[in-house]
Coordinates of C-alpha atoms in Angstrom, one line a residue:
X1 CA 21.3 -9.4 -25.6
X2 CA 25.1 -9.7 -25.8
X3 CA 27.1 -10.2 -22.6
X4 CA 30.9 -8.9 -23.4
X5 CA 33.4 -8.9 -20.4
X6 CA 31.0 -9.5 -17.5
X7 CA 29.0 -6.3 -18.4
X8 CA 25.6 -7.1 -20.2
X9 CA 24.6 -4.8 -23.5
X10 CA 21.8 -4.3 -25.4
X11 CA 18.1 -2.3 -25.4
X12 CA 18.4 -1.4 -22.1
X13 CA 19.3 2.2 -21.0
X14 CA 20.3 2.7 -17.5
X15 CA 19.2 6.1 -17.0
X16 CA 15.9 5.6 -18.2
X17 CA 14.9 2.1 -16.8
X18 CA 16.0 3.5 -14.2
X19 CA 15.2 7.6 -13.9
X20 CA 13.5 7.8 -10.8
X21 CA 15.7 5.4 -8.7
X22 CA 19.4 6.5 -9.8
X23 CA 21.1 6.7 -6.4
X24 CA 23.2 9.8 -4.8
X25 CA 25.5 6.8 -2.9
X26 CA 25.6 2.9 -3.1
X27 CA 23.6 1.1 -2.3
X28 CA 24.7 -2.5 -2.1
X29 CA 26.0 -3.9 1.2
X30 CA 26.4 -7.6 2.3
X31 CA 24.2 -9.9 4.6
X32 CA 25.9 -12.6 6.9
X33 CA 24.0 -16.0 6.7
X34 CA 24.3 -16.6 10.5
X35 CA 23.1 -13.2 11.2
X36 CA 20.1 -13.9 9.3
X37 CA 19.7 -17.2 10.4
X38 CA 18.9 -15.7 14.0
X39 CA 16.6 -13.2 12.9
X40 CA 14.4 -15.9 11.2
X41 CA 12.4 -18.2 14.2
X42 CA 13.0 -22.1 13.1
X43 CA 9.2 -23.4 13.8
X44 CA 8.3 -21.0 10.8
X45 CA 10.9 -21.9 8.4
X46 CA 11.0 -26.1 9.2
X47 CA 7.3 -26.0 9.1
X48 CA 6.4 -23.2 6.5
X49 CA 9.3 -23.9 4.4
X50 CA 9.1 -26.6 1.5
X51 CA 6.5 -25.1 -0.6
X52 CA 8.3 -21.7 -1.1
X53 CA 11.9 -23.6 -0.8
X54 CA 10.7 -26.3 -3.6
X55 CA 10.0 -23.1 -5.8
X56 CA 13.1 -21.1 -5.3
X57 CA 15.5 -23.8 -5.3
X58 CA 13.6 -25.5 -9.1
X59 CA 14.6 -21.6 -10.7
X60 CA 10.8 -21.0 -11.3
X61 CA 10.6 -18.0 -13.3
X62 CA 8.2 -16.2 -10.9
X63 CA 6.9 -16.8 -7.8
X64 CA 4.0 -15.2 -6.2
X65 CA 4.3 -14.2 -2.2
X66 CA 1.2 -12.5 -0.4
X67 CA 0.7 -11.8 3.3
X68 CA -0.5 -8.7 5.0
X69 CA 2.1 -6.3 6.1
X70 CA 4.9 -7.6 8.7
X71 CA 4.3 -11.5 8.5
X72 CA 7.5 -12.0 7.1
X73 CA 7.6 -12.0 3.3
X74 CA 10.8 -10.6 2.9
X75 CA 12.4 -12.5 5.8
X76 CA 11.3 -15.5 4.9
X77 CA 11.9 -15.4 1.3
X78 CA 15.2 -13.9 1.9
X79 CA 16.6 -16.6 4.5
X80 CA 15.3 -19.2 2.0
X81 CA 17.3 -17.7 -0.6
X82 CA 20.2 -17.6 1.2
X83 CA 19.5 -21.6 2.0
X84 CA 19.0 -23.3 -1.3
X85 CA 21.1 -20.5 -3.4
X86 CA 23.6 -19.3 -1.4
X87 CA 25.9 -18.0 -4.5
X88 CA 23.1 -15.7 -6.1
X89 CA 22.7 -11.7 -5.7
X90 CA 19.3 -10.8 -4.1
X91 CA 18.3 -7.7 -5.7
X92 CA 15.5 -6.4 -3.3
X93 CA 13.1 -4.1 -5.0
X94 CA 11.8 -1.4 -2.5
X95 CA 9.6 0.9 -4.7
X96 CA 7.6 1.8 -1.6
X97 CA 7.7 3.3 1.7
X98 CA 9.7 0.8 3.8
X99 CA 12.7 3.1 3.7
X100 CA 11.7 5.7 5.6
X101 CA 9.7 3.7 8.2
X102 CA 11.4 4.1 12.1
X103 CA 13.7 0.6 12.0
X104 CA 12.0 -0.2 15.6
X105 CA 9.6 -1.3 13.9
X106 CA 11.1 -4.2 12.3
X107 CA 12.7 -5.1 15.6
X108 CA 13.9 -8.5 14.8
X109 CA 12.7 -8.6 11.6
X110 CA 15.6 -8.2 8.1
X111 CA 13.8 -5.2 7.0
X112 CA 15.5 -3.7 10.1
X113 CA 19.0 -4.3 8.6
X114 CA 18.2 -3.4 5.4
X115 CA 18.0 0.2 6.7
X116 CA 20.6 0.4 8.4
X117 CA 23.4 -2.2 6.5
X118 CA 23.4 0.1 3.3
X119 CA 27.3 0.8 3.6
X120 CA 28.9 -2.2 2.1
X121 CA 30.4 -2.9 -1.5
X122 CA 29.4 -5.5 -4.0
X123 CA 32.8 -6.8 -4.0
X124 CA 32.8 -7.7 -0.4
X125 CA 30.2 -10.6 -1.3
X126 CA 31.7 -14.4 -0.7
X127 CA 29.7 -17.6 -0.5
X128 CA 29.0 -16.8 3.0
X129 CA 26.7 -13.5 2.3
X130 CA 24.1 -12.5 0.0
X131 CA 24.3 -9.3 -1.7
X132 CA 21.0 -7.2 -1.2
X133 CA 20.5 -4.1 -3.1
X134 CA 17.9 -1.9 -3.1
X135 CA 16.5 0.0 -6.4
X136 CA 18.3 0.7 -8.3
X137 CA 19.9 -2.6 -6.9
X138 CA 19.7 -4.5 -10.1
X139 CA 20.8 -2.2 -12.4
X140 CA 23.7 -1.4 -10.6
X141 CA 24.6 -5.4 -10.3
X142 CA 24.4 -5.5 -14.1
X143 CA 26.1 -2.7 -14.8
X144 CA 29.1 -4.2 -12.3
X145 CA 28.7 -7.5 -14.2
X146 CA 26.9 -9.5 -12.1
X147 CA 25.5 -12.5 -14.3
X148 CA 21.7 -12.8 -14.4
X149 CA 21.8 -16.9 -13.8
X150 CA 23.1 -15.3 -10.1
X151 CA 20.5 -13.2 -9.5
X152 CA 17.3 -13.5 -8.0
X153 CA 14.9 -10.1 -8.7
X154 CA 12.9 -9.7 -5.2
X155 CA 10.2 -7.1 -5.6
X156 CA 8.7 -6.3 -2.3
X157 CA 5.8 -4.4 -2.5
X158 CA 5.3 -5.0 -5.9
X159 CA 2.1 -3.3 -7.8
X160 CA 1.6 -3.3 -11.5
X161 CA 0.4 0.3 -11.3
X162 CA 3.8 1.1 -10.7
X163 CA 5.1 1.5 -14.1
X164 CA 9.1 1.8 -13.0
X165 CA 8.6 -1.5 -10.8
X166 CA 6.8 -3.2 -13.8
X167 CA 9.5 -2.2 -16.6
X168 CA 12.5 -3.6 -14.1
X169 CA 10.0 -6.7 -13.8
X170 CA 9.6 -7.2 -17.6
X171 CA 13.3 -6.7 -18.1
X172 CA 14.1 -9.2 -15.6
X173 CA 12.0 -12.1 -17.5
X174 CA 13.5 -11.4 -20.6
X175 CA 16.9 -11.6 -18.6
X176 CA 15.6 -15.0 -17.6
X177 CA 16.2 -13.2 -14.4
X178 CA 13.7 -15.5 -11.6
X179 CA 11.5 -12.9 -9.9
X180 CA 9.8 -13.5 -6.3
X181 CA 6.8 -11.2 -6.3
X182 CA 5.8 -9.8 -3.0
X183 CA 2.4 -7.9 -2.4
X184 CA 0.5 -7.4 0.6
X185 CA -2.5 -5.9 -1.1
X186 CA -2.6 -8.0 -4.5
X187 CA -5.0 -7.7 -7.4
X188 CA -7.3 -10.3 -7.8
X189 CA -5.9 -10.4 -11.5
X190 CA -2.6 -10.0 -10.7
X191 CA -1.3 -13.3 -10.8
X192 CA -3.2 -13.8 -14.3
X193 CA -1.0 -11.0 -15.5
X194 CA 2.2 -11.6 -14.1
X195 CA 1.6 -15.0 -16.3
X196 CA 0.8 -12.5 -19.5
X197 CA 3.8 -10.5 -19.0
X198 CA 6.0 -14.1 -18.6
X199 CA 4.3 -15.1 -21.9
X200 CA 5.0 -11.8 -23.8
X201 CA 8.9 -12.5 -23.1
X202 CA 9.7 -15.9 -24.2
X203 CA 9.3 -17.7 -27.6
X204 CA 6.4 -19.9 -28.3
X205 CA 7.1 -23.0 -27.3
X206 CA 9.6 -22.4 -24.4
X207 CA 8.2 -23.5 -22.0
X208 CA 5.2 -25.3 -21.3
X209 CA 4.4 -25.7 -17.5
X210 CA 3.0 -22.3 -15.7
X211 CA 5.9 -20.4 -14.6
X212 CA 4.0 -18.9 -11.6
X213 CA 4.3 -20.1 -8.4
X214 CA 1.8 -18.7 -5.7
X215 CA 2.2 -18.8 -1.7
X216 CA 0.2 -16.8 0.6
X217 CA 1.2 -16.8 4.7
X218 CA -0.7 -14.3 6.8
X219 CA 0.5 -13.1 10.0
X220 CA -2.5 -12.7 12.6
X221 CA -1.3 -11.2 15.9
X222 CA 1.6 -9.2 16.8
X223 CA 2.7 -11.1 19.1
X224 CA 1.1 -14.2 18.9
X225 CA 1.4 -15.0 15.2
X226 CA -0.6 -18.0 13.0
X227 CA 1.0 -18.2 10.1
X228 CA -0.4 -19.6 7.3
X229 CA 1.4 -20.6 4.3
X230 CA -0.3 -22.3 1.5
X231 CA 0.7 -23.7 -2.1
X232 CA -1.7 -23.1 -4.2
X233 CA 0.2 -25.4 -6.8
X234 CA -0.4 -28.3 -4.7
X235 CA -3.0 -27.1 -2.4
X236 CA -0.9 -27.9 0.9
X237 CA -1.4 -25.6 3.9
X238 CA 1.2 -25.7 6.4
X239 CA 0.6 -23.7 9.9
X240 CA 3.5 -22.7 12.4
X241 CA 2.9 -21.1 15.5
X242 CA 5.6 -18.2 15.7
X243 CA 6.0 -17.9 19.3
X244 CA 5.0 -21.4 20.7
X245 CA 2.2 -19.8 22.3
X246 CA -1.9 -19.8 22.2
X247 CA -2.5 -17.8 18.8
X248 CA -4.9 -15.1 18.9
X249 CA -8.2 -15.5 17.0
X250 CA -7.9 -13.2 13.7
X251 CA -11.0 -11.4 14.6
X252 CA -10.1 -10.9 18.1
X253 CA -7.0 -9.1 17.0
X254 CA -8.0 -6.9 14.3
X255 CA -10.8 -5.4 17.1
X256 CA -8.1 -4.8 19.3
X257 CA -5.8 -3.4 16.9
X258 CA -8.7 -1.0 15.7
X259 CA -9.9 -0.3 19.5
X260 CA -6.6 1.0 20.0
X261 CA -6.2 3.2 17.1
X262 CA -9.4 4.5 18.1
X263 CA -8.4 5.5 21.1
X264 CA -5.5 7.0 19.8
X265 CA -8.1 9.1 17.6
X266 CA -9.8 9.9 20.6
X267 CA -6.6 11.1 22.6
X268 CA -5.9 13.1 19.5
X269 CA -9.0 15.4 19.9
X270 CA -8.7 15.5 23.2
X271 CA -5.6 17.0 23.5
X272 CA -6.3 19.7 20.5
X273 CA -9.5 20.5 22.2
X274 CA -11.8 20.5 19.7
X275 CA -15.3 21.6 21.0
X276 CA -18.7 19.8 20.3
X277 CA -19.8 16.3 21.6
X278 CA -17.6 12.9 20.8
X279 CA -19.8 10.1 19.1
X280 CA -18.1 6.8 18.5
X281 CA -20.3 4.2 16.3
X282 CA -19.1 0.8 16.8
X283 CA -20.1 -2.0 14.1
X284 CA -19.9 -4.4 16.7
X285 CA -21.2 -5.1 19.7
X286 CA -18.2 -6.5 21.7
X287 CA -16.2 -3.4 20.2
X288 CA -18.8 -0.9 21.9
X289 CA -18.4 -2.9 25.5
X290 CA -14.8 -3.1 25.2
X291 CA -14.4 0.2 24.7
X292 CA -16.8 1.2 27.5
X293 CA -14.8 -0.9 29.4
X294 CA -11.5 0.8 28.3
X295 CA -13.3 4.1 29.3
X296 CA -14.2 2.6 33.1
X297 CA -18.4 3.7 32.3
X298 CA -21.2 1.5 32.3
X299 CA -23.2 4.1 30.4
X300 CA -23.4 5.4 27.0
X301 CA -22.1 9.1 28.1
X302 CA -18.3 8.6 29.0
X303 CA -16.5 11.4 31.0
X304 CA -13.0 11.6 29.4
X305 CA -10.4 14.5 29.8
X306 CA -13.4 16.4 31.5
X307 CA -15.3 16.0 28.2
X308 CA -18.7 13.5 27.4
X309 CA -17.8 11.0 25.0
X310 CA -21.0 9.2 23.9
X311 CA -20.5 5.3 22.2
X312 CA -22.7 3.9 20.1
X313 CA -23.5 0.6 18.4
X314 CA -24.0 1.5 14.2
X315 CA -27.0 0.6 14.1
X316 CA -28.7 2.5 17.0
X317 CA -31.6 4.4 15.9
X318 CA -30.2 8.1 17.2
X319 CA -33.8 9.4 17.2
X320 CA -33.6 12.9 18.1
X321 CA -30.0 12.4 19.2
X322 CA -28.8 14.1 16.1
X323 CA -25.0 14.9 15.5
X324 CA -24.7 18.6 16.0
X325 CA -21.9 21.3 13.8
X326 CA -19.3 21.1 16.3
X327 CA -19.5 17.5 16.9
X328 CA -16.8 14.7 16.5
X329 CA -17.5 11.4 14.6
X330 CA -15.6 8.1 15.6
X331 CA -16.6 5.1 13.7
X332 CA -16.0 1.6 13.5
X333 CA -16.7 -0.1 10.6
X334 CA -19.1 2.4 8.9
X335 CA -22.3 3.7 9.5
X336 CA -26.0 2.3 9.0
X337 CA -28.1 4.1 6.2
X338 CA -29.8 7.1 7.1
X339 CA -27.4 8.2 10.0
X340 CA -27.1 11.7 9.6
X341 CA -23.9 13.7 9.8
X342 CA -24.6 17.5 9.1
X343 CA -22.0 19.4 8.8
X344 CA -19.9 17.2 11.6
X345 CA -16.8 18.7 12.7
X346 CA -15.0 15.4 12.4
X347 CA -15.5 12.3 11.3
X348 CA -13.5 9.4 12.0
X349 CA -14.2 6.1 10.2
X350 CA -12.2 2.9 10.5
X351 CA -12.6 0.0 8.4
X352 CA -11.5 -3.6 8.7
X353 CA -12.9 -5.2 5.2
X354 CA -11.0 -5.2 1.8
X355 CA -11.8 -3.7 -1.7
X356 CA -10.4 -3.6 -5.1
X357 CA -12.4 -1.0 -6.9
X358 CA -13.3 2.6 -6.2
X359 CA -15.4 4.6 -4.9
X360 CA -16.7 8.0 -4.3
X361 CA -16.5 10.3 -1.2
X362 CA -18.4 13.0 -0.7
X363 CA -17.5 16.2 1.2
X364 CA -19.5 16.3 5.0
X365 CA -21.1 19.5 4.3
X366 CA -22.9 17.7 1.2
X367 CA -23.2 14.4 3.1
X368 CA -26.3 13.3 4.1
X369 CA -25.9 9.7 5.2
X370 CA -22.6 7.8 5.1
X371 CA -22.7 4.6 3.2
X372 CA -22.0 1.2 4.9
X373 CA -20.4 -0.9 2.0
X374 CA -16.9 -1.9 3.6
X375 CA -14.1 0.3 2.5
X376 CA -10.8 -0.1 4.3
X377 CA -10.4 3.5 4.5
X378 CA -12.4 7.0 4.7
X379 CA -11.3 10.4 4.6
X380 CA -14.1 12.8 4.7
X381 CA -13.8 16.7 5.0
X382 CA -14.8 20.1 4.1
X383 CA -16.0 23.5 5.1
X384 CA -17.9 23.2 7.8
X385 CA -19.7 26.6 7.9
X386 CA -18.5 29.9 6.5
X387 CA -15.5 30.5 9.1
X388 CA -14.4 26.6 10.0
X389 CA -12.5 23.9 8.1
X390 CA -13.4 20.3 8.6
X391 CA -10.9 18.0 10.1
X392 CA -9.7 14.4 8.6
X393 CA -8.9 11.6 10.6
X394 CA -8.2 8.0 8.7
X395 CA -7.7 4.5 10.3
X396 CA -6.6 1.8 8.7
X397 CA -6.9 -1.9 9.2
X398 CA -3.9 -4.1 9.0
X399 CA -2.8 -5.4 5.6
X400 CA -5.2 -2.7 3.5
X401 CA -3.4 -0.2 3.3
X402 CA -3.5 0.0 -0.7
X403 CA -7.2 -0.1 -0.9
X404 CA -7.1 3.2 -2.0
X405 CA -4.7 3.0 -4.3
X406 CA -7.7 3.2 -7.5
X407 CA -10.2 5.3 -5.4
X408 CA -11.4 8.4 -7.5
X409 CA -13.3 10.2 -4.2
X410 CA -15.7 13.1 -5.7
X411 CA -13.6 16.2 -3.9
X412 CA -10.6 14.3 -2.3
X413 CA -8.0 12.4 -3.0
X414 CA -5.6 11.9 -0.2
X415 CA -3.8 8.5 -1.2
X416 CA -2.2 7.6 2.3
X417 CA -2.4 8.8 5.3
X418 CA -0.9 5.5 7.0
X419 CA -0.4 6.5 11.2
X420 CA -2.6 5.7 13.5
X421 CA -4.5 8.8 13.2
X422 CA -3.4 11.7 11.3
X423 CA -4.6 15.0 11.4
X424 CA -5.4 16.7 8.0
X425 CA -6.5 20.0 7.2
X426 CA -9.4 19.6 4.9
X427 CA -9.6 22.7 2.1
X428 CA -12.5 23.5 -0.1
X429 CA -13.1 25.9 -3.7
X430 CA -10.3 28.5 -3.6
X431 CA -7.6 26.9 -1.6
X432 CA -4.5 26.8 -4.1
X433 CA -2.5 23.8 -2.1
X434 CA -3.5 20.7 -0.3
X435 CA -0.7 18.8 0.8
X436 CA -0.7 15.0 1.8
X437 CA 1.6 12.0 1.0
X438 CA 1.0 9.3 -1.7
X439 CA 2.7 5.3 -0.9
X440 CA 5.9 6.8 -2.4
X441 CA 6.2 9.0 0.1
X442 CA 6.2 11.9 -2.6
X443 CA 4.4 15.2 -1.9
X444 CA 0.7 15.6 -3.5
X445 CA 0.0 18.9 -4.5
X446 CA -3.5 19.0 -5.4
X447 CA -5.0 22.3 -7.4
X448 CA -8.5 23.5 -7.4
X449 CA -10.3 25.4 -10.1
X450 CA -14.3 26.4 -9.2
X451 CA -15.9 22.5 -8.4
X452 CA -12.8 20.9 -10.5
X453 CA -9.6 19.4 -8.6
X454 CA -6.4 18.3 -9.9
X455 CA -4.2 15.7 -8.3
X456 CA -0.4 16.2 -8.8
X457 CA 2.4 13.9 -8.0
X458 CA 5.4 15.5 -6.3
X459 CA 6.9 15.2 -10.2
X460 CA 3.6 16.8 -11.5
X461 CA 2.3 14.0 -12.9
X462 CA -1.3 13.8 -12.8
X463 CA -2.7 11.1 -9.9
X464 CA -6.4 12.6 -10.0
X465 CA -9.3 14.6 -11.3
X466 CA -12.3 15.2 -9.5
X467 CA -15.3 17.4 -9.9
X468 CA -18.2 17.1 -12.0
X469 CA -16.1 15.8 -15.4
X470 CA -16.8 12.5 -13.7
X471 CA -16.2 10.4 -17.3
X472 CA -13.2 13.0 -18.1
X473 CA -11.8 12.3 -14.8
X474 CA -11.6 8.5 -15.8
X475 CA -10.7 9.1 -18.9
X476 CA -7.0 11.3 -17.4
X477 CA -7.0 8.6 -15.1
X478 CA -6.0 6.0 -17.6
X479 CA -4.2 8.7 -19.9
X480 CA -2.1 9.6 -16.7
X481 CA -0.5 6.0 -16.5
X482 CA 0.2 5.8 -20.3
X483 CA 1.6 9.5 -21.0
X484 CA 1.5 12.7 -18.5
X485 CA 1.9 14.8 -21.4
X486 CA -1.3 13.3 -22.6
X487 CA -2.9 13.7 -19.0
X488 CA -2.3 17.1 -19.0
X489 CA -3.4 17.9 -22.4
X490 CA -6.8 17.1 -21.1
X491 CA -6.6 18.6 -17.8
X492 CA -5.9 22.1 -20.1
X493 CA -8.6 20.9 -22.5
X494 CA -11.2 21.1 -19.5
X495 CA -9.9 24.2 -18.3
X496 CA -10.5 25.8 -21.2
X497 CA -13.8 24.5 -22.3
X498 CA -12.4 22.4 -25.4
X499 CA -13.0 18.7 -24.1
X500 CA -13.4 16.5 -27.4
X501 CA -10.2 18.3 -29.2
X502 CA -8.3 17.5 -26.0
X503 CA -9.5 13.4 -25.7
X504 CA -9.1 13.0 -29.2
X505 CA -5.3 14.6 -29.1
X506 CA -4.9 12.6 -25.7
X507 CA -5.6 9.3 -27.1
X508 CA -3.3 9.9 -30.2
X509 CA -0.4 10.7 -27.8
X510 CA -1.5 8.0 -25.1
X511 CA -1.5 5.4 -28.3
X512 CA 1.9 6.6 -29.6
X513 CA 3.3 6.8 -25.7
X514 CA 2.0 2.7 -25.3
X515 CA 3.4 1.8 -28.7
X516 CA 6.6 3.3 -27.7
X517 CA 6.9 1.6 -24.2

């Protein structure tokens, strides 16, 4: 790849690396050290620090970050930068839905100026600041002759399902561009194939060591953070307490965390008013009492807003204490086997264990028990009825939010609903349009046709198929990442009745689309 007057050539296209993050203004803008510096708390960095500093500062070519949501990836790995390679670019990769989150959020954290610093120029960088750029950040440093030896390719939020993140990530190693990974959620197999893909791009014999470098720190409490940060390279663990203060257990805090997003769920249907009885199943036994306690009863039947509110361990044997139409599920943590839920008006589940693989949901009004495996995230709904329409509520445990990011539920497939509790109206055979929100914050349009359902990306590429084609509906979902051509060839295939002609045509494109990639 030829590098003529500061501006680097060769088979790399702009416009399509880089089609669906072309920007309407610029997006560069300058980051003051100091400022940084404050934003950052010192017991994290001087303790946390050497592994991840060791990595930067050597130029590996990749290094691995994970931690759950909000521990401070991208603060962290940015003040670092900004340390031991104060002349580079940072190119901050933001395929996901940081943008349009409220900046109060990140009060005190980088992210927060991120949103709000996009203003400045990439000529305004000295020694003193480091450029950050979001995507199409490092096309647009290129293109303005930035040399790669001075950039350093953060993707935050990185998954390999995203194919635009992945190509920007494979033409950054055969840059020799040094890439810090960052993913809350990652793959068990994901470090295994960021070495592939760091392989594929350098000659045989290059290099000899493995180029990736993994760290993991967790953040445990909002406000009274453990952090954890651990080399796998060398098996150190070093542990800095954020705020000085008593850390709180992890277990203790994720209850809390999901006894107050239940009780936002709870608040929710009270204020819409939604007749029938509230249930709320509780996994555990000190999340039953502590919501109880929340509730000021010492009984089971809870008087709130006028309205009973029964809570229940999981496991309780109901007996003839059945779940009626009208009624409104809460859970924590699932249900046992052989609960019944006919035809509930609601159901609320909330989750707090991780999975990689997916799984099937089943509408209410077919539902007769609600399986127990952990899932980090359920929405269940449906006609409820001839005249009603079943209500979704999701919760979500911290640091899971992609669990569903593979799920292929039977009827639904509502990607993310990430708020404390969302309200979603469910649809069933007939409805034209359901409307929800992928982690791109694109619009899903999703199409039904008898008991077969479509899933469309705001750009109409296809995210899902559901219905009884259960080995078709895998079979689109793999064609759908390699060509959306292909994916719809089969979806049309189905529609009219001609299956085999539209896999066998489907895997001829899907083959010519990979080859061509």
């Amino acid at each position: 790849m030829a590098n003529r007057g500061g501006v680097i050539e060769g088979a790399f296209h702009f416009d399509e690396m880089f089609q669906e993050y072309v920007p309407t203004v610029s997006t560069a803008f300058t980051l003051n050290r100091n400022d940084l510096k404050d934003l950052v708390c010192s017991p994290f960095y001087e303790v946390s620090g050497p592994a991840l500093r060791e990595a930067i500062k050597s130029g590996c070519a990749i290094i691995y970050v994970t931690g759950n949501p909000g521990c401070g990836k991208t603060s962290t790995v940015s003040y670092i930068i900004h340390e031991v390679r104060p002349d580079v670019k940072v190119v901050i990769e933001q395929p996901r839905r940081y943008l349009a989150e409220k900046a109060a959020e990140f009060a005190g954290h980088p992210r927060a100026v991120f949103v709000h610093g996009i203003s400045n120029n990439i000529k305004d960088a000295t020694s003193e600041t480091c450029v950050v750029f979001y995507t199409p950040g490092l096309g647009r440093a290129l293109l303005e002759g930035v040399q790669p030896e001075n950039v350093v390719a953060v993707f935050d939020e990185f998954h390999l399902a995203n194919l635009s993140t992945l190509r920007c990530f494979r033409y950054c190693l055969k840059m020799g561009i040094q890439c810090i990974v960052m993913s809350a959620t990652p793959h068990p197999n994901e470090l295994q194939r960021l070495h592939e893909y760091y392989n594929a791009q350098v000659e045989e014999g290059q290099r000899a060591e493995f180029p990736v470098s993994s760290v993991h720190f967790e953040r445990e409490s909002k406000f009274n953070v453990q952090y954890n940060f651990i080399d796998e390279g060398t098996g150190f663990c070093y542990t800095a307490d954020w705020t000085r203060a008593k850390p709180m257990d992890y277990v203790e805090y994720i209850r809390e965390k999901m006894i107050n997003r239940v009780i936002v769920c709870l608040n929710d249907v009270l204020r819409r008013n939604i007749r029938g009885k509230i249930l709320i199943f509780c996994a555990e036994l000190a999340v039953m009492k502590r919501l109880r306690d929340l509730l000021n009863a010492p009984s089971n039947a809870h008087l709130v807003n006028g309205k009973k509110v029964w809570i229940f361990h999981s496991t309780y044997n109901t007996g003839s204490f059945k779940p009626e139409g009208e009624d409104i599920i809460i859970t924590y943590n699932g249900l046992q086997d052989g609960l019944t839920i006919p035809n509930a008006t609601v159901c609320i589940q909330t989750c707090t264990s991780r999975i990689t693989s997916g799984f099937n949901l089943h509408r209410i009004d077919r539902l007769q028990t609600v399986p127990s495996s952990s899932v980090d995230l359920i929405l269940q709904s449906g006609r409820v009825g001839r005249d009603r329409i079943g209500y979704v509520y999701s919760i979500q445990s911290p640091g899971s939010y992609n669990a569903l990011r593979n799920a292929a539920p039977t009827y639904f497939n509502v990607e993310n609903i990430d708020s404390d509790a969302e309200f979603v109206q469910g649809c069933h055979e007939g409805d034209e349009l359901f409307h929800a929100q992928d982690f791109y914050g694109n619009h899903i349009k999703m199409e039904t046709f008898g008991d077969l359902q479509i899933s469309l990306t705001a750009d109409g590429a296809i995210s899902a198929i559901t219905g009884r084609h259960t080995v078709l509906a895998q079979l689109i979902g793999i064609f759908s990442y390699l060509s959306v051509p292909a994916a719809k060839l089969v979806w049309w295939s189905i529609f009219f009745g001609v299956e085999s002609y539209g896999i066998l045509l489907a895997a001829i494109i899907s083959r010519r689309a990979l080859r061509n990639s």
